[in-house]
Short mmCIF file of C-alpha atoms in Angstrom, two decimals:
data_model
loop_
_atom_site.label_atom_id
_atom_site.label_comp_id
_atom_site.label_asym_id
_atom_site.label_seq_id
_atom_site.Cartn_x
_atom_site.Cartn_y
_atom_site.Cartn_z
CA UNK A 1 -9.19 -25.01 -9.72
CA UNK A 2 -8.06 -21.84 -8.65
CA UNK A 3 -10.24 -20.25 -5.75
CA UNK A 4 -11.81 -16.93 -6.69
CA UNK A 5 -10.46 -14.24 -4.28
CA UNK A 6 -11.59 -10.37 -4.10
CA UNK A 7 -10.51 -7.94 -1.76
CA UNK A 8 -12.78 -5.21 -0.08
CA UNK A 9 -11.69 -1.95 1.28
CA UNK A 10 -14.57 -0.04 2.79
CA UNK A 11 -13.92 3.28 4.26
CA UNK A 12 -15.97 4.36 7.20
CA UNK A 13 -16.74 7.72 8.17
CA UNK A 14 -15.58 7.40 11.65
CA UNK A 15 -11.87 7.20 12.99
CA UNK A 16 -12.09 8.50 16.84
CA UNK A 17 -14.67 6.17 18.35
CA UNK A 18 -13.08 2.74 18.42
CA UNK A 19 -16.34 1.43 19.84
CA UNK A 20 -18.36 2.18 16.67
CA UNK A 21 -15.38 0.90 14.50
CA UNK A 22 -15.19 -2.18 16.49
CA UNK A 23 -18.95 -2.88 16.22
CA UNK A 24 -18.58 -2.38 12.34
CA UNK A 25 -15.82 -4.68 12.00
CA UNK A 26 -17.44 -7.41 14.34
CA UNK A 27 -20.00 -7.98 11.52
CA UNK A 28 -17.39 -8.37 8.75
CA UNK A 29 -15.69 -11.11 11.15
CA UNK A 30 -18.98 -12.68 11.69
CA UNK A 31 -19.18 -13.95 8.06
CA UNK A 32 -17.61 -17.16 7.49
CA UNK A 33 -15.22 -17.27 4.70
CA UNK A 34 -14.03 -13.91 5.13
CA UNK A 35 -10.63 -12.62 6.76
CA UNK A 36 -10.17 -9.27 8.18
CA UNK A 37 -6.85 -8.22 7.29
CA UNK A 38 -6.42 -4.59 8.24
CA UNK A 39 -8.14 -1.74 10.38
CA UNK A 40 -6.37 1.87 10.15
CA UNK A 41 -8.20 4.53 11.80
CA UNK A 42 -7.39 7.91 11.61
CA UNK A 43 -8.34 10.74 14.00
CA UNK A 44 -7.71 13.94 12.00
CA UNK A 45 -9.53 12.48 8.87
CA UNK A 46 -12.29 11.03 11.26
CA UNK A 47 -12.08 7.97 8.71
CA UNK A 48 -11.41 4.09 8.91
CA UNK A 49 -10.11 2.16 6.26
CA UNK A 50 -10.87 -1.33 6.78
CA UNK A 51 -9.53 -4.46 4.41
CA UNK A 52 -10.80 -7.68 4.14
CA UNK A 53 -10.78 -10.55 1.79
CA UNK A 54 -12.42 -13.84 0.63
CA UNK A 55 -14.38 -15.39 -2.11
CA UNK A 56 -16.73 -13.27 -3.82
CA UNK A 57 -20.27 -14.26 -2.17
CA UNK A 58 -19.13 -13.89 1.32
CA UNK A 59 -17.23 -10.71 0.93
CA UNK A 60 -20.63 -9.30 -0.63
CA UNK A 61 -22.35 -10.42 2.71
CA UNK A 62 -20.07 -8.90 4.91
CA UNK A 63 -19.76 -5.60 3.10
CA UNK A 64 -23.49 -5.50 3.20
CA UNK A 65 -23.66 -6.24 7.00
CA UNK A 66 -20.95 -3.48 7.57
CA UNK A 67 -22.74 -1.02 5.84
CA UNK A 68 -25.91 -1.53 7.54
CA UNK A 69 -24.14 -1.25 10.98
CA UNK A 70 -22.46 1.87 9.80
CA UNK A 71 -25.67 3.40 8.63
CA UNK A 72 -26.83 2.67 12.09
CA UNK A 73 -24.11 4.07 14.02
CA UNK A 74 -22.81 6.85 11.91
CA UNK A 75 -24.53 10.13 11.61
CA UNK A 76 -23.15 12.17 8.73
CA UNK A 77 -24.94 15.28 9.91
CA UNK A 78 -22.62 15.36 12.63
CA UNK A 79 -19.30 14.49 10.93
CA UNK A 80 -16.44 16.62 10.53
CA UNK A 81 -12.81 15.41 9.19
CA UNK A 82 -10.14 16.51 6.72
CA UNK A 83 -10.71 13.67 4.31
CA UNK A 84 -13.69 14.39 1.64
CA UNK A 85 -16.85 12.21 2.39
CA UNK A 86 -20.09 11.70 1.55
CA UNK A 87 -21.60 8.57 3.41
CA UNK A 88 -21.08 6.57 6.56
CA UNK A 89 -19.50 4.03 4.47
CA UNK A 90 -18.10 6.46 2.14
CA UNK A 91 -16.45 4.07 -0.30
CA UNK A 92 -16.57 0.46 -0.80
CA UNK A 93 -14.44 -0.93 -3.59
CA UNK A 94 -13.95 -4.39 -4.66
CA UNK A 95 -10.35 -5.55 -5.88
CA UNK A 96 -9.55 -8.83 -7.92
CA UNK A 97 -6.95 -10.70 -6.21
CA UNK A 98 -6.65 -14.14 -7.91
CA UNK A 99 -8.94 -16.68 -10.04
CA UNK A 100 -11.12 -13.56 -10.97
CA UNK A 101 -11.16 -10.94 -13.60
CA UNK A 102 -11.80 -7.50 -13.39
CA UNK A 103 -14.85 -7.56 -15.69
CA UNK A 104 -16.24 -10.28 -13.07
CA UNK A 105 -15.47 -7.94 -10.15
CA UNK A 106 -17.59 -5.40 -11.93
CA UNK A 107 -20.53 -7.95 -12.00
CA UNK A 108 -19.95 -8.51 -8.29
CA UNK A 109 -19.74 -4.65 -7.56
CA UNK A 110 -22.94 -4.15 -9.34
CA UNK A 111 -24.63 -6.95 -7.46
CA UNK A 112 -23.48 -5.43 -4.12
CA UNK A 113 -24.85 -1.86 -5.30
CA UNK A 114 -28.20 -3.29 -6.06
CA UNK A 115 -28.63 -5.39 -2.90
CA UNK A 116 -27.50 -2.23 -0.52
CA UNK A 117 -29.76 0.02 -2.43
CA UNK A 118 -32.72 -2.60 -1.99
CA UNK A 119 -32.23 -4.07 1.04
CA UNK A 120 -30.56 -0.89 2.90
CA UNK A 121 -32.18 1.77 1.06
CA UNK A 122 -28.67 3.46 0.77
CA UNK A 123 -28.23 5.41 -2.83
CA UNK A 124 -25.40 4.15 -4.38
CA UNK A 125 -23.10 5.33 -7.00
CA UNK A 126 -20.92 3.01 -9.15
CA UNK A 127 -17.43 3.96 -9.87
CA UNK A 128 -14.01 3.12 -11.61
CA UNK A 129 -14.31 0.08 -13.52
CA UNK A 130 -18.06 -0.49 -12.43
CA UNK A 131 -19.04 3.07 -13.71
CA UNK A 132 -22.14 3.12 -15.25
CA UNK A 133 -21.19 6.15 -17.46
CA UNK A 134 -17.60 7.86 -18.31
CA UNK A 135 -18.07 10.85 -15.72
CA UNK A 136 -18.64 8.57 -12.84
CA UNK A 137 -15.64 6.68 -13.36
CA UNK A 138 -13.58 9.05 -11.06
CA UNK A 139 -14.46 9.11 -7.51
CA UNK A 140 -13.53 12.81 -7.00
CA UNK A 141 -16.33 13.63 -9.54
CA UNK A 142 -18.98 11.33 -7.89
CA UNK A 143 -18.20 12.80 -4.48
CA UNK A 144 -17.97 16.78 -5.34
CA UNK A 145 -20.20 18.73 -3.00
CA UNK A 146 -19.67 15.97 -0.21
CA UNK A 147 -22.61 15.11 2.17
CA UNK A 148 -23.64 18.66 2.58
CA UNK A 149 -24.21 19.12 -1.14
CA UNK A 150 -26.31 15.72 -1.60
CA UNK A 151 -29.57 17.46 -1.19
CA UNK A 152 -28.96 19.51 -4.48
CA UNK A 153 -26.99 16.56 -6.02
CA UNK A 154 -29.91 14.01 -5.80
CA UNK A 155 -32.36 16.45 -7.29
CA UNK A 156 -30.11 16.56 -10.70
CA UNK A 157 -31.26 13.91 -13.05
CA UNK A 158 -27.56 13.65 -14.23
CA UNK A 159 -26.77 12.33 -10.76
CA UNK A 160 -29.47 10.01 -10.22
CA UNK A 161 -27.85 7.16 -8.13
CA UNK A 162 -27.32 3.66 -9.85
CA UNK A 163 -29.07 1.87 -7.11
CA UNK A 164 -31.24 2.80 -4.16
CA UNK A 165 -33.43 5.81 -3.58
CA UNK A 166 -32.94 8.75 -5.62
CA UNK A 167 -34.24 11.59 -3.41
CA UNK A 168 -32.64 12.78 -0.26
CA UNK A 169 -34.42 13.15 3.28
CA UNK A 170 -31.79 14.20 5.76
CA UNK A 171 -33.59 12.53 8.71
CA UNK A 172 -33.76 9.05 6.83
CA UNK A 173 -30.44 9.39 5.18
CA UNK A 174 -28.28 10.70 7.81
CA UNK A 175 -25.81 8.08 6.64
CA UNK A 176 -25.58 9.63 3.18
CA UNK A 177 -24.63 7.72 0.03
CA UNK A 178 -21.92 5.16 -0.74
CA UNK A 179 -19.54 4.76 -3.76
CA UNK A 180 -19.18 0.94 -4.78
CA UNK A 181 -16.66 0.25 -7.32
CA UNK A 182 -14.28 -2.44 -8.66
CA UNK A 183 -10.62 -1.33 -9.04
CA UNK A 184 -7.15 -2.45 -8.92
CA UNK A 185 -4.91 -2.04 -6.24
CA UNK A 186 -4.61 1.52 -4.80
CA UNK A 187 -1.93 2.78 -2.30
CA UNK A 188 -2.90 5.35 -0.02
CA UNK A 189 0.19 7.00 1.16
CA UNK A 190 0.57 10.18 3.20
CA UNK A 191 4.27 12.19 3.09
CA UNK A 192 4.70 14.36 6.15
CA UNK A 193 6.37 17.86 5.62
CA UNK A 194 7.95 20.35 8.00
CA UNK A 195 5.24 22.97 7.47
CA UNK A 196 2.02 23.78 8.95
CA UNK A 197 1.09 25.76 6.02
CA UNK A 198 -1.77 24.02 3.73
CA UNK A 199 -1.17 26.46 1.10
CA UNK A 200 2.65 25.29 0.88
CA UNK A 201 1.71 21.56 1.14
CA UNK A 202 -0.85 21.80 -1.73
CA UNK A 203 1.78 23.41 -3.89
CA UNK A 204 3.77 20.25 -3.45
CA UNK A 205 0.88 17.90 -4.13
CA UNK A 206 -0.01 20.01 -7.28
CA UNK A 207 3.55 19.78 -8.52
CA UNK A 208 3.40 15.66 -8.29
CA UNK A 209 -0.25 14.69 -8.90
CA UNK A 210 -1.35 13.90 -12.49
CA UNK A 211 -3.85 16.70 -12.51
CA UNK A 212 -1.63 19.56 -11.59
CA UNK A 213 -2.77 22.88 -11.09
CA UNK A 214 -4.53 25.36 -13.10
CA UNK A 215 -2.67 27.09 -15.36
CA UNK A 216 -1.97 31.04 -14.84
CA UNK A 217 -0.17 33.84 -16.32
CA UNK A 218 0.58 37.06 -14.46
CA UNK A 219 -2.13 35.97 -11.68
CA UNK A 220 -4.85 35.40 -14.35
CA UNK A 221 -6.44 31.89 -15.23
CA UNK A 222 -5.42 30.82 -18.73
CA UNK A 223 -8.47 29.36 -20.84
CA UNK A 224 -9.18 27.73 -23.98
CA UNK A 225 -11.59 28.75 -26.74
CA UNK A 226 -14.44 27.53 -25.01
CA UNK A 227 -13.54 29.42 -21.75
CA UNK A 228 -12.46 26.46 -19.83
CA UNK A 229 -9.72 26.76 -17.42
CA UNK A 230 -6.28 25.11 -18.72
CA UNK A 231 -4.28 22.89 -16.60
CA UNK A 232 -0.54 22.62 -16.12
CA UNK A 233 0.15 18.69 -15.66
CA UNK A 234 1.93 17.42 -12.67
CA UNK A 235 4.97 15.29 -12.74
CA UNK A 236 3.72 11.73 -11.96
CA UNK A 237 1.18 9.85 -13.84
CA UNK A 238 -1.80 7.76 -12.07
CA UNK A 239 -1.33 9.98 -8.92
CA UNK A 240 -4.04 12.02 -7.03
CA UNK A 241 -2.87 14.39 -4.39
CA UNK A 242 -4.04 17.19 -1.88
CA UNK A 243 -2.36 18.82 0.79
CA UNK A 244 -3.90 18.86 4.38
CA UNK A 245 -2.82 19.79 8.18
CA UNK A 246 -2.90 16.95 10.45
CA UNK A 247 -3.26 18.41 13.84
CA UNK A 248 -2.25 15.03 15.78
CA UNK A 249 1.23 15.23 14.10
CA UNK A 250 1.28 18.92 14.20
CA UNK A 251 2.36 19.13 10.48
CA UNK A 252 1.13 19.04 6.89
CA UNK A 253 1.04 16.25 4.65
CA UNK A 254 0.79 15.48 1.07
CA UNK A 255 -2.00 12.83 0.92
CA UNK A 256 -1.71 10.63 -2.42
CA UNK A 257 -3.63 7.94 -4.11
CA UNK A 258 -1.32 5.93 -6.19
CA UNK A 259 -3.72 4.35 -8.75
CA UNK A 260 -1.51 2.27 -10.88
CA UNK A 261 1.78 1.16 -9.21
CA UNK A 262 3.07 -0.11 -12.60
CA UNK A 263 3.04 3.26 -13.92
CA UNK A 264 4.24 5.03 -10.80
CA UNK A 265 6.03 2.88 -8.18
CA UNK A 266 6.03 3.83 -4.51
CA UNK A 267 9.36 4.97 -4.24
CA UNK A 268 9.25 7.15 -7.42
CA UNK A 269 6.05 9.09 -5.60
CA UNK A 270 8.19 9.43 -2.46
CA UNK A 271 11.23 10.75 -4.35
CA UNK A 272 9.09 13.25 -6.45
CA UNK A 273 7.62 14.88 -3.14
CA UNK A 274 11.08 14.91 -1.85
CA UNK A 275 12.38 16.72 -4.75
CA UNK A 276 9.41 19.12 -4.84
CA UNK A 277 9.43 19.94 -1.02
CA UNK A 278 13.23 20.63 -1.10
CA UNK A 279 13.01 22.91 -4.10
CA UNK A 280 10.19 24.98 -2.02
CA UNK A 281 12.58 25.07 1.03
CA UNK A 282 10.73 22.43 2.92
CA UNK A 283 11.84 18.74 3.67
CA UNK A 284 10.14 15.61 4.21
CA UNK A 285 10.16 14.36 7.61
CA UNK A 286 8.28 11.04 7.39
CA UNK A 287 5.71 9.28 5.87
CA UNK A 288 2.71 6.71 6.66
CA UNK A 289 0.81 4.08 4.59
CA UNK A 290 -3.00 3.88 4.94
CA UNK A 291 -4.09 0.22 4.81
CA UNK A 292 -2.24 -2.39 2.99
CA UNK A 293 0.01 -2.79 -0.10
CA UNK A 294 0.77 -5.70 -2.30
CA UNK A 295 4.00 -7.45 -1.14
CA UNK A 296 5.52 -6.75 -4.73
CA UNK A 297 5.75 -3.22 -3.58
#
């Protein structure tokens, strides 16, 4: 019988203090049956992506211990970084690896969310395949407003958390909230440009990402009959992207999430950014992976 294996990829809102990061990852390594695969801190984003794998129950236990330690050590009231975030453990997705279906992984994500809400008193939103309603599937929608917008968000009945406390007390909830999900492999990939202009980097991101950009004509936003802004789609399906400036490199990047590598493979995304950058008078000077990728990539 094939052993059930799932991967967990929590993102913690600390990328500069290695002592804090080590205390969190020590909790993961303390759980028997779990293997820590990768720790990828980012100074400019002030965020660390951790990857570990194991059978479902040990993975849930390790995730809970890490979330608890992050809540103790990370104060979101003081957090600053380039990456959108709303919690000490910002996201905690589970990924089916072998012997387990996405439907089963959703059940494990729900179990993790319930335990984190009850035992750690952290408000939890479920996203991607584990989302409790369609508007919560997209992480960007769930995280809209970031940590600073939580007080207002939690007062809105439409954004009541799926688990944990539904009210916001800053002194108690200095660790914010967490999005727990079930999803397929996601590749986080950043491409360097020879520019320091975030505006120009965003122009490239808008060219390639699926959501594209707001449609305009002669400087005016185009709208449909209901008044909603129309959008001009980007070149690549299953790709999210933004432009940002990375101080430690002294350049801007196009930061992308490839959410389905069967639809848009790794090399296709790289070539599309190169083409867009060249057409706009820039060039690609390097790139970096965040975390791990499947061997087949």
